[in-house]
XYZ file of C-alpha atoms in Angstrom:
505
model
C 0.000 0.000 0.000
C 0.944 3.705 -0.517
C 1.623 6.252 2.443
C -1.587 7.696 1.214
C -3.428 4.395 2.012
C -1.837 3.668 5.200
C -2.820 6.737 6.584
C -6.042 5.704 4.960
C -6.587 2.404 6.910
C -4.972 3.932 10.303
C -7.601 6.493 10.422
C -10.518 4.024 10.060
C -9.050 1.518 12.452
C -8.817 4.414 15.206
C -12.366 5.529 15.198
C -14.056 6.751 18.306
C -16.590 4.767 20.091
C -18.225 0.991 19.353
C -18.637 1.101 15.762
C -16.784 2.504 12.956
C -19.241 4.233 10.419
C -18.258 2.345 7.600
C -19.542 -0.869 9.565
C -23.048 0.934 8.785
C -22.706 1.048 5.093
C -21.513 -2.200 5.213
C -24.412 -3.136 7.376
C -26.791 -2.079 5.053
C -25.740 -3.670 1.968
C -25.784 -6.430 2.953
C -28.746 -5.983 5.028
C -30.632 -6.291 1.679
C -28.796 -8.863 -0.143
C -29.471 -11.004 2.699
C -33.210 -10.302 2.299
C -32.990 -11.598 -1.351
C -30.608 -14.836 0.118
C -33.139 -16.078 3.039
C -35.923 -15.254 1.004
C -35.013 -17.450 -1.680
C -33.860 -19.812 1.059
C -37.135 -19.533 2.974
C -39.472 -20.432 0.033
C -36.733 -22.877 -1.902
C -37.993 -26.450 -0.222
C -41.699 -25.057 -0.213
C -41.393 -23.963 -3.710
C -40.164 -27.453 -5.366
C -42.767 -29.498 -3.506
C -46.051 -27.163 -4.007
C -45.618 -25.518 -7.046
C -43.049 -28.138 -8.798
C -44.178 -31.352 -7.797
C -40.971 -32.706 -6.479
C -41.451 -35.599 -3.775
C -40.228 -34.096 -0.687
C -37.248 -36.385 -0.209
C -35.675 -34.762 -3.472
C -36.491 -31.439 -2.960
C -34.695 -32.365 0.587
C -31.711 -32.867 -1.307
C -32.187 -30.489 -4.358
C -32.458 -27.933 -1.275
C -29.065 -29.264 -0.085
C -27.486 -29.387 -3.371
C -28.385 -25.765 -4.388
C -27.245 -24.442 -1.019
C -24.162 -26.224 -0.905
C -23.163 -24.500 -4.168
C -23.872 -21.660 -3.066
C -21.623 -21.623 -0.888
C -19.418 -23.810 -2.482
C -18.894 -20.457 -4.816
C -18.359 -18.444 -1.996
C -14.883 -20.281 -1.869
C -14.128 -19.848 -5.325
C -15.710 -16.184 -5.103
C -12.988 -15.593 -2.169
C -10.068 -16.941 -3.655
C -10.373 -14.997 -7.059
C -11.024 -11.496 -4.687
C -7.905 -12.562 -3.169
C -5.764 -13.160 -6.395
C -7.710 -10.810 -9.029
C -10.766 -8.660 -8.293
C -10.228 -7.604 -5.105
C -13.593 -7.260 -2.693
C -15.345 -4.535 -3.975
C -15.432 -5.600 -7.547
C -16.252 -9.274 -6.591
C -18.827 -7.625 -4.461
C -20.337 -5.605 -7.672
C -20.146 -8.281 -9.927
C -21.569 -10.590 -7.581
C -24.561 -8.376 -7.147
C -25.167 -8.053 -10.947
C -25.107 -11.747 -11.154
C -27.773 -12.259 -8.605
C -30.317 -9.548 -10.048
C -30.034 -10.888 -13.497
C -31.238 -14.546 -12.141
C -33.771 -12.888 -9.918
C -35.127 -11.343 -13.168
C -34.984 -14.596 -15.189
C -37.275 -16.220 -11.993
C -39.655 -13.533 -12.448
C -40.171 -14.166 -15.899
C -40.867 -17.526 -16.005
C -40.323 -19.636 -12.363
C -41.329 -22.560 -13.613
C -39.225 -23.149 -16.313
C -36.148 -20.702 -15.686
C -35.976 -22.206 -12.232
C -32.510 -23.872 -12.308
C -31.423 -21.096 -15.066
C -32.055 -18.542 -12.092
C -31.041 -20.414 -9.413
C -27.720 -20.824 -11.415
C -26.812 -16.854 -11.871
C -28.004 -16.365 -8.136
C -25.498 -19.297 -6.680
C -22.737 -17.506 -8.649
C -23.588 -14.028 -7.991
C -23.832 -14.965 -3.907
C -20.401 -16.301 -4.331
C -18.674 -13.553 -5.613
C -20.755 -11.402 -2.983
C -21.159 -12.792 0.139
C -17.109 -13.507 1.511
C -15.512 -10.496 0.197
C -18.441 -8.568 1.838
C -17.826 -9.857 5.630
C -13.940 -9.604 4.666
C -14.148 -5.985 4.769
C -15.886 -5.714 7.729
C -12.860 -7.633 9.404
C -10.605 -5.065 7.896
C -12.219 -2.570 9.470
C -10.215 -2.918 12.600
C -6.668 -3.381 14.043
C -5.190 -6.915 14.667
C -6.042 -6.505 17.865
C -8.736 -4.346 18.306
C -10.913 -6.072 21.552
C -14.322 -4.586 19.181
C -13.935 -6.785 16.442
C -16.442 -9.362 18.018
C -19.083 -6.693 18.754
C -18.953 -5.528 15.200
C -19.562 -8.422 14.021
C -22.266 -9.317 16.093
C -23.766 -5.698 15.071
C -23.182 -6.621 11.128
C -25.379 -9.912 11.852
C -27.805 -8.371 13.192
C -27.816 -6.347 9.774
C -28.033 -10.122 7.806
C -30.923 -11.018 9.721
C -33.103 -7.398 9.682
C -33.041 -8.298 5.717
C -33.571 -12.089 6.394
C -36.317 -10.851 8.880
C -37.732 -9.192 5.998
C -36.897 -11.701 3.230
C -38.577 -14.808 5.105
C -41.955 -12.835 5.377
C -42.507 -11.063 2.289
C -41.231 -13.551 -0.071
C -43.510 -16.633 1.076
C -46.265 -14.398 2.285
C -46.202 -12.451 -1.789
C -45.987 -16.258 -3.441
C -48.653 -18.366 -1.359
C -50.699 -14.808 -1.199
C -50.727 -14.075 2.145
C -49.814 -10.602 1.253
C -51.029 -8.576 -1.803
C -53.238 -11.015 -3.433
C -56.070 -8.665 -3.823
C -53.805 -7.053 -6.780
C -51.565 -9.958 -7.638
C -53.334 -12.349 -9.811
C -52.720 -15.992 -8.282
C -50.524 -17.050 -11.394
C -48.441 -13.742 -10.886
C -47.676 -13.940 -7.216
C -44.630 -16.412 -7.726
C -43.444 -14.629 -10.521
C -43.721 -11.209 -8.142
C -42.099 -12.344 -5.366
C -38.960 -13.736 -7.684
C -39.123 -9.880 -8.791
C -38.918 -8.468 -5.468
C -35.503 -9.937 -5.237
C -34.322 -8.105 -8.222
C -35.832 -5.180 -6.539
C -34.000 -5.678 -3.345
C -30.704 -6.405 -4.736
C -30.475 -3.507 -6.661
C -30.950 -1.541 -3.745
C -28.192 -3.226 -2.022
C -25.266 -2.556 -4.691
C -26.697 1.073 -4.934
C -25.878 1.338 -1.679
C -22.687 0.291 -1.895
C -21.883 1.877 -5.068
C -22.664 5.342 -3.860
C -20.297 4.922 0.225
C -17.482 2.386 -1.214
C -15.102 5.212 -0.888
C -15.642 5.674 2.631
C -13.521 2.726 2.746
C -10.019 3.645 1.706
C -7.562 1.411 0.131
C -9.970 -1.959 1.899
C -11.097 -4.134 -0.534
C -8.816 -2.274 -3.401
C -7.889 -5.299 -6.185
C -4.539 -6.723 -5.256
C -3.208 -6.071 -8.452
C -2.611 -2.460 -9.894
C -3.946 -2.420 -13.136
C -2.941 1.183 -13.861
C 0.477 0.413 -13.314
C 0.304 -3.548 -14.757
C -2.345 -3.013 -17.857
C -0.976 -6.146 -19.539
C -2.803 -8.210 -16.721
C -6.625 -6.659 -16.923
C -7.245 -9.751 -18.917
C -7.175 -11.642 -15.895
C -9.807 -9.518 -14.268
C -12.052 -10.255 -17.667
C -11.337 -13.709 -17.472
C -12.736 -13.653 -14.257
C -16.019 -12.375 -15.773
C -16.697 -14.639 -18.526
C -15.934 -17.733 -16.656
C -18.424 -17.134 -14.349
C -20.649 -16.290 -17.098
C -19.557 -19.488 -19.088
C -20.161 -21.689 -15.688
C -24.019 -20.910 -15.394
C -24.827 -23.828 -18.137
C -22.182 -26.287 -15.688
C -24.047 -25.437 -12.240
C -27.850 -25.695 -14.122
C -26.930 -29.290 -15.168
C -24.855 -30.352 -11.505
C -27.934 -28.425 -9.586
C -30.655 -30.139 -11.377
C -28.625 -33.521 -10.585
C -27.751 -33.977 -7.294
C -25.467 -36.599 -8.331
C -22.977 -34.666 -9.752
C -23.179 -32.309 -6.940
C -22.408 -35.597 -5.103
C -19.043 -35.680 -7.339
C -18.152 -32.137 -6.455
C -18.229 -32.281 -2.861
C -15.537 -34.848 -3.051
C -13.563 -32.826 -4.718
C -13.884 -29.623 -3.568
C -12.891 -30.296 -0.002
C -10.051 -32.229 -0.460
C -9.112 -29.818 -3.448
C -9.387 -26.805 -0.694
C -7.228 -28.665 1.712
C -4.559 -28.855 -0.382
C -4.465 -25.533 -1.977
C -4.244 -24.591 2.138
C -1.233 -26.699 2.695
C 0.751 -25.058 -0.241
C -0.157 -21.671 1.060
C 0.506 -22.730 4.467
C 4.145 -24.018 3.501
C 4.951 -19.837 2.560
C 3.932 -19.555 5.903
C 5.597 -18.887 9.561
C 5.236 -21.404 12.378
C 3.309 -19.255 14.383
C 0.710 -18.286 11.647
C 0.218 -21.707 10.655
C -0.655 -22.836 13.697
C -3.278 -20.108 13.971
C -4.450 -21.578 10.514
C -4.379 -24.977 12.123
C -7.169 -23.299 14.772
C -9.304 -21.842 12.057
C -9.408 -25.301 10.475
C -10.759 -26.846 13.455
C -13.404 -24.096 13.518
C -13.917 -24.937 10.218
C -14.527 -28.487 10.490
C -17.027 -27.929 13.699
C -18.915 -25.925 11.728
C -20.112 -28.406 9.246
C -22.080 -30.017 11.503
C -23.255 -27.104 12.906
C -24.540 -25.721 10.079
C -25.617 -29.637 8.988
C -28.199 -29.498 11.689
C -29.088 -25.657 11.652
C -29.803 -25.749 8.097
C -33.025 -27.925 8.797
C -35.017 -24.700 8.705
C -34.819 -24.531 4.729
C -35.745 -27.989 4.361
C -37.356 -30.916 6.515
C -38.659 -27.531 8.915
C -39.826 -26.070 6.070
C -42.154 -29.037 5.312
C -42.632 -29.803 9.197
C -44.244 -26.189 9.732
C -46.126 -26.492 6.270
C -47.897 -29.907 7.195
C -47.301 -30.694 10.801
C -47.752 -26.568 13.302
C -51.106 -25.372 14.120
C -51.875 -21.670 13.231
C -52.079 -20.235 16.736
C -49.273 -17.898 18.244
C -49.482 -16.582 21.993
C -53.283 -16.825 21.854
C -53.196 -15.052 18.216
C -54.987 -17.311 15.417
C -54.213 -17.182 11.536
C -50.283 -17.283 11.868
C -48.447 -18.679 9.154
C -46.067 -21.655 10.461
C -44.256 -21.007 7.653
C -43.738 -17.176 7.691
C -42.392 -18.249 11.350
C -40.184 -20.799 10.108
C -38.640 -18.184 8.078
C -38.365 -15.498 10.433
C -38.510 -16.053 13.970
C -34.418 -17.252 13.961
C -33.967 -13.915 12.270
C -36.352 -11.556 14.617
C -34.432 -12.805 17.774
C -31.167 -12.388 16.482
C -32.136 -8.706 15.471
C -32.866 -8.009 19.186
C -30.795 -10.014 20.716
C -27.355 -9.569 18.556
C -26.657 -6.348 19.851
C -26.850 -6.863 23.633
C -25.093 -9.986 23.136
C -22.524 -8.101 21.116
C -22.478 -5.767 24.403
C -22.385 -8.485 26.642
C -19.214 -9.731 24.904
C -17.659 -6.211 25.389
C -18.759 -5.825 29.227
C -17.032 -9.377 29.859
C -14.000 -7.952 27.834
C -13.592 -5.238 29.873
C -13.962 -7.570 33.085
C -11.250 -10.520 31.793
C -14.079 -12.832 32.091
C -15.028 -12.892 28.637
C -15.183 -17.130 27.225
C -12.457 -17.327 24.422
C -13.788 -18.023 21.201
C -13.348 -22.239 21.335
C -15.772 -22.410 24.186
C -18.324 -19.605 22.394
C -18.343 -21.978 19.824
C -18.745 -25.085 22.327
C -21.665 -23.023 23.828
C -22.958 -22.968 20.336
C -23.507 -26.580 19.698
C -24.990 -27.372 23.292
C -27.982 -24.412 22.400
C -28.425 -25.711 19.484
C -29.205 -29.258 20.781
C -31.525 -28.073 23.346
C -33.396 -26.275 20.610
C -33.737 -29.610 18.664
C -34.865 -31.471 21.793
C -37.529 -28.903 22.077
C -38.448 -29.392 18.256
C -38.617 -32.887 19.167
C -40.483 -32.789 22.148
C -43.212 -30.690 19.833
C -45.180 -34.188 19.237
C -45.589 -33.938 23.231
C -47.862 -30.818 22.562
C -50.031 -31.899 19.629
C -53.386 -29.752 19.608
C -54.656 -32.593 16.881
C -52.958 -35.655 15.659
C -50.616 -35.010 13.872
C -50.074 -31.280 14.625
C -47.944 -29.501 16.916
C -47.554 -26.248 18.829
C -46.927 -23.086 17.048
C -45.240 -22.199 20.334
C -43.105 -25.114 21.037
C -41.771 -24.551 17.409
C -41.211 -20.767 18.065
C -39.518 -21.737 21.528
C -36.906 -24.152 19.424
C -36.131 -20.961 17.368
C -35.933 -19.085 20.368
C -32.915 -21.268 21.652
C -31.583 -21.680 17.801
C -31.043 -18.254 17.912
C -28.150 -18.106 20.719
C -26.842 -20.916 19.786
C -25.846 -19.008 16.578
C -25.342 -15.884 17.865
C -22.445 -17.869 20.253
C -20.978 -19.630 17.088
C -21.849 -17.961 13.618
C -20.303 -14.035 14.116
C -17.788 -15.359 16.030
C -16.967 -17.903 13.428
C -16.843 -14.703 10.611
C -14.608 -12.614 13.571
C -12.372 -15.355 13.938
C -11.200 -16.318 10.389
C -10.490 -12.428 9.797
C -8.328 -13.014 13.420
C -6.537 -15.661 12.490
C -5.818 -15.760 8.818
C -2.707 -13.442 7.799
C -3.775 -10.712 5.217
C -2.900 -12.011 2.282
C -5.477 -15.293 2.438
C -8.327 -13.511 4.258
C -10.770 -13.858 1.084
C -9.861 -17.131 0.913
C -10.464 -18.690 4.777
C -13.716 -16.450 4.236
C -13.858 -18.531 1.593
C -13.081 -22.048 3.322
C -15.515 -20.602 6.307
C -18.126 -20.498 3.742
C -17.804 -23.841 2.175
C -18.017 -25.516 5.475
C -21.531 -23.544 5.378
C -21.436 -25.746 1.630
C -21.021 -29.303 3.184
C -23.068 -28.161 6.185
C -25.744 -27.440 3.623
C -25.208 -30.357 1.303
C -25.104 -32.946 4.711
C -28.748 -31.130 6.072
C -30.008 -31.815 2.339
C -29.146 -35.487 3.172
C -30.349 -35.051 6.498
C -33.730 -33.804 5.376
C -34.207 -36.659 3.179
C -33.278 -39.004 5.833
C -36.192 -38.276 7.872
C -38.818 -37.860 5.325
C -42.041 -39.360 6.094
C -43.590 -41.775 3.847
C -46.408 -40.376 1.816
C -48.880 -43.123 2.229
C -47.975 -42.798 6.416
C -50.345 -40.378 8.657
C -50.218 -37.294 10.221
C -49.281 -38.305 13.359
C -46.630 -40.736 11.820
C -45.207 -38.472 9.734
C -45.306 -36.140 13.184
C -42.960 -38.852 14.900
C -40.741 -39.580 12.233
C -39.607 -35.934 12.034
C -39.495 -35.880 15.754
C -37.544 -38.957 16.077
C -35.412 -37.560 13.354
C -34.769 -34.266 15.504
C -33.899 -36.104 18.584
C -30.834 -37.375 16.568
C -29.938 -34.224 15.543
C -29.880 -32.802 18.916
C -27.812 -35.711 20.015
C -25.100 -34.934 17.724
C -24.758 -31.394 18.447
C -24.527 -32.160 21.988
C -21.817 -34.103 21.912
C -19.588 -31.837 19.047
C -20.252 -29.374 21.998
C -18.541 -31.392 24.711
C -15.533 -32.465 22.592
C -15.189 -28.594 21.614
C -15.156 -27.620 25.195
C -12.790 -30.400 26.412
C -10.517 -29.729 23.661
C -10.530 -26.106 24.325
C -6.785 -25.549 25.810
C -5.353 -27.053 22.895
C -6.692 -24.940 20.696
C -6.268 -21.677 22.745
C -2.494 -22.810 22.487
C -2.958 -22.638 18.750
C -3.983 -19.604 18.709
C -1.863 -18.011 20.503
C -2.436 -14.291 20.910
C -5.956 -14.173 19.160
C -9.286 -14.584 21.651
């Protein structure tokens, strides 16, 4: 970087007070691209079974498959910010990407489906790392805030999945605006709200990136290097020339099947090399975030029910009554309940982290994540014990299943910032985009194991209600199980990893 540019980057990591004001422009772009993300994922699972006729175990695992390449891509996405783009025009380009196949789903859902889907798992690739990158690079190496911004900047995600998981399901099934959108319009309008939304979220970030200094600048200076802008065009029409490759592996899961066994052990390796460039002491802080890593898959394998086998659970198997109020959509609170209590809750947890700072007390980040798992298995038990509380046979509480989201939502608010804090901690500069990147496909095989999951525990069609009830109780149980126990070993194992990471918390 230039003197210019240090003094740049020094004056935004020594702002004054909690937040930096960039974190807020930040915030807010992404704030509505992740209105256009859970949206999509909300309705996804619904969508292929009631409007597409998919049997529910394969839309169980399309679910998984489309997820997992999406983030899958935000690997790929992170590594080419790293090496070509930079994070601001991966960020762009991203965003372009995902309107144009929000457009194409407007036009014709039905049969542009996997065309759409296609541009959008691109375009989230290219976006989504590069976006919570920055964010880390808003502060020092050491900065004891980093944590609370983070949890701020999630609560940001979830406002727009808040938003995303109500108006998107509620526009298709008609919940909302059906008196002026004609019933074979309203999937096609709430496709187009996505378009809508995302262009609102690259304005936004068009119009303060230079708030921002020489953070997320492309690591190669094309003014001074022209001969090399190829590589940045490359960039563009590969992605471009990949949408016919991710139709045909999205549309069969077998192939996606191939990929994951490549793309892990591909990823692995491409670590190792970098890692060999690399100081003792920074690879062992590596070694740390690949543990992380690693947890995280089954985190996210088990979280990740609430896109798929939830999805169908509160569509077929949750009563409409919500604290004594009748008429609630199960499915509107499948989609946003996780996301309304981590918009009030993110913050003071963010300022709980901060008060505990200040006090030495604060848990280092191995046993948040420890934490993490155990909430998350008492919120499955309580999705299990939801055929306890049937009102009929064969349906459950609408407040049990709103109390399981309830307890969801710390779990993730102990492991999933902290997880995006932590790989910005503990990967050196130069490979930040790309453990962002590895962060995110863990999110992949998380996704692409809950797709399996899902199908696992799908009810027989010919069984009833209150079958179909147990299996996805019995199913949940399990779940719970696991998570439980990754939360013990995390917590037992906690000193060694501390040691790994040495000076980071």
């Amino acid at each position: 970087m230039t003197t210019t540019e240090n003094q740049q980057l020094e004056a935004i990591h020594n702002f004054q007070g909690k937040y930096p004001k960039q974190l807020w422009y930040l915030f807010f772009s992404e704030m509505w691209e992740r209105f256009c993300f859970y949206g999509m994922r909300g309705m996804l699972t619904f969508f292929m079974v009631y409007q597409l006729g998919m049997e529910k175990d394969v839309a169980n695992l399309q679910y998984g498959a489309t997820q997992a390449w999406v983030y899958a891509f935000t690997f790929i996405g992170g590594m080419f910010a790293d090496k070509i783009l930079g994070f601001r025009k991966s960020l762009f380009w991203g965003g372009l990407l995902m309107i144009t196949g929000s457009i194409l789903l407007m036009i014709d859902p039905h049969e542009l489906f996997f065309t759409g889907i296609a541009f959008l798992i691109i375009g989230t690739g290219f976006f989504k790392p590069n976006i919570s990158s920055m964010v880390g690079q808003l502060y020092s190496q050491n900065d004891p805030r980093r944590d609370a911004g983070f949890s701020l900047f999630y609560s940001g995600i979830n406002i727009g999945a808040f938003f995303g998981g109500i108006l998107m399901i509620g526009v298709g099934k008609g919940t909302f605006f059906s008196s002026f959108i004609p019933e074979n319009l309203r999937w096609n309008a709430a496709f187009g709200l996505v378009a809508l939304v995302m262009a609102v979220s690259l304005l936004i970030f068009v119009f303060t990136q230079k708030s921002l200094g020489p953070i997320g600048l492309p690591p190669i200076d094309y003014n001074k290097f022209k001969n090399k802008r190829w590589y940045e065009w490359a960039v563009y029409v590969g992605a471009i020339a990949a949408v016919p490759v991710i139709i045909k592996m999205v549309a069969n899961t077998q192939y996606t099947d191939y990929f994951m066994y490549i793309i892990g052990p591909f990823s692995l390796i491409y670590l190792f090399y970098e890692m060999s460039k690399l100081t003792k002491a920074e690879n062992n802080k590596l070694l740390a975030a690949l543990v992380f890593i690693i947890f995280s898959v089954v985190f996210w394998a088990i979280f990740e029910q609430a896109g798929g086998s939830l999805s169908l659970y509160a569509a077929e198997h949750v009563n409409t009554n919500l604290m004594g109020v009748n008429g609630i959509d199960p499915n509107m609170v499948n989609n946003s309940a996780n996301s309304l209590f981590v918009i009030i809750f993110a913050p003071i947890v963010g300022l709980l982290w901060l008060a505990l700072a200040k006090k030495k007390v604060e848990p280092n980040g191995v046993v948040k994540f420890g934490i993490g798992f155990l909430l998350l298995g008492a919120a499955f038990y309580i999705f299990y014990s939801g055929q306890f509380f049937t009102v009929s046979s064969g349906i459950a509480s609408l407040n049990i299943f709103t109390l399981g989201y309830f307890v969801v939502t710390f779990g993730e608010l102990a492991l999933s910032p902290i997880g995006l804090s932590l790989m910005t901690k503990l990967a050196p500069l130069r490979l930040q985009g790309f453990m962002m990147g590895m962060w995110f496909l863990a999110s992949a095989y998380g996704q692409y194991v809950a797709g399996l999951f899902g199908a696992g525990i799908s009810p027989s069609e010919n069984a009833t209600a209150a079958e179909k009830l147990a299996v996805y109780s019995q199913g949940y149980q399990q779940f719970a199980l696991y998570a439980v126990i990754a939360g013990v070993i995390l917590i037992a194992i906690s000193p060694l990893i501390r040691k790994l990471m040495q000076d980071v918390k």
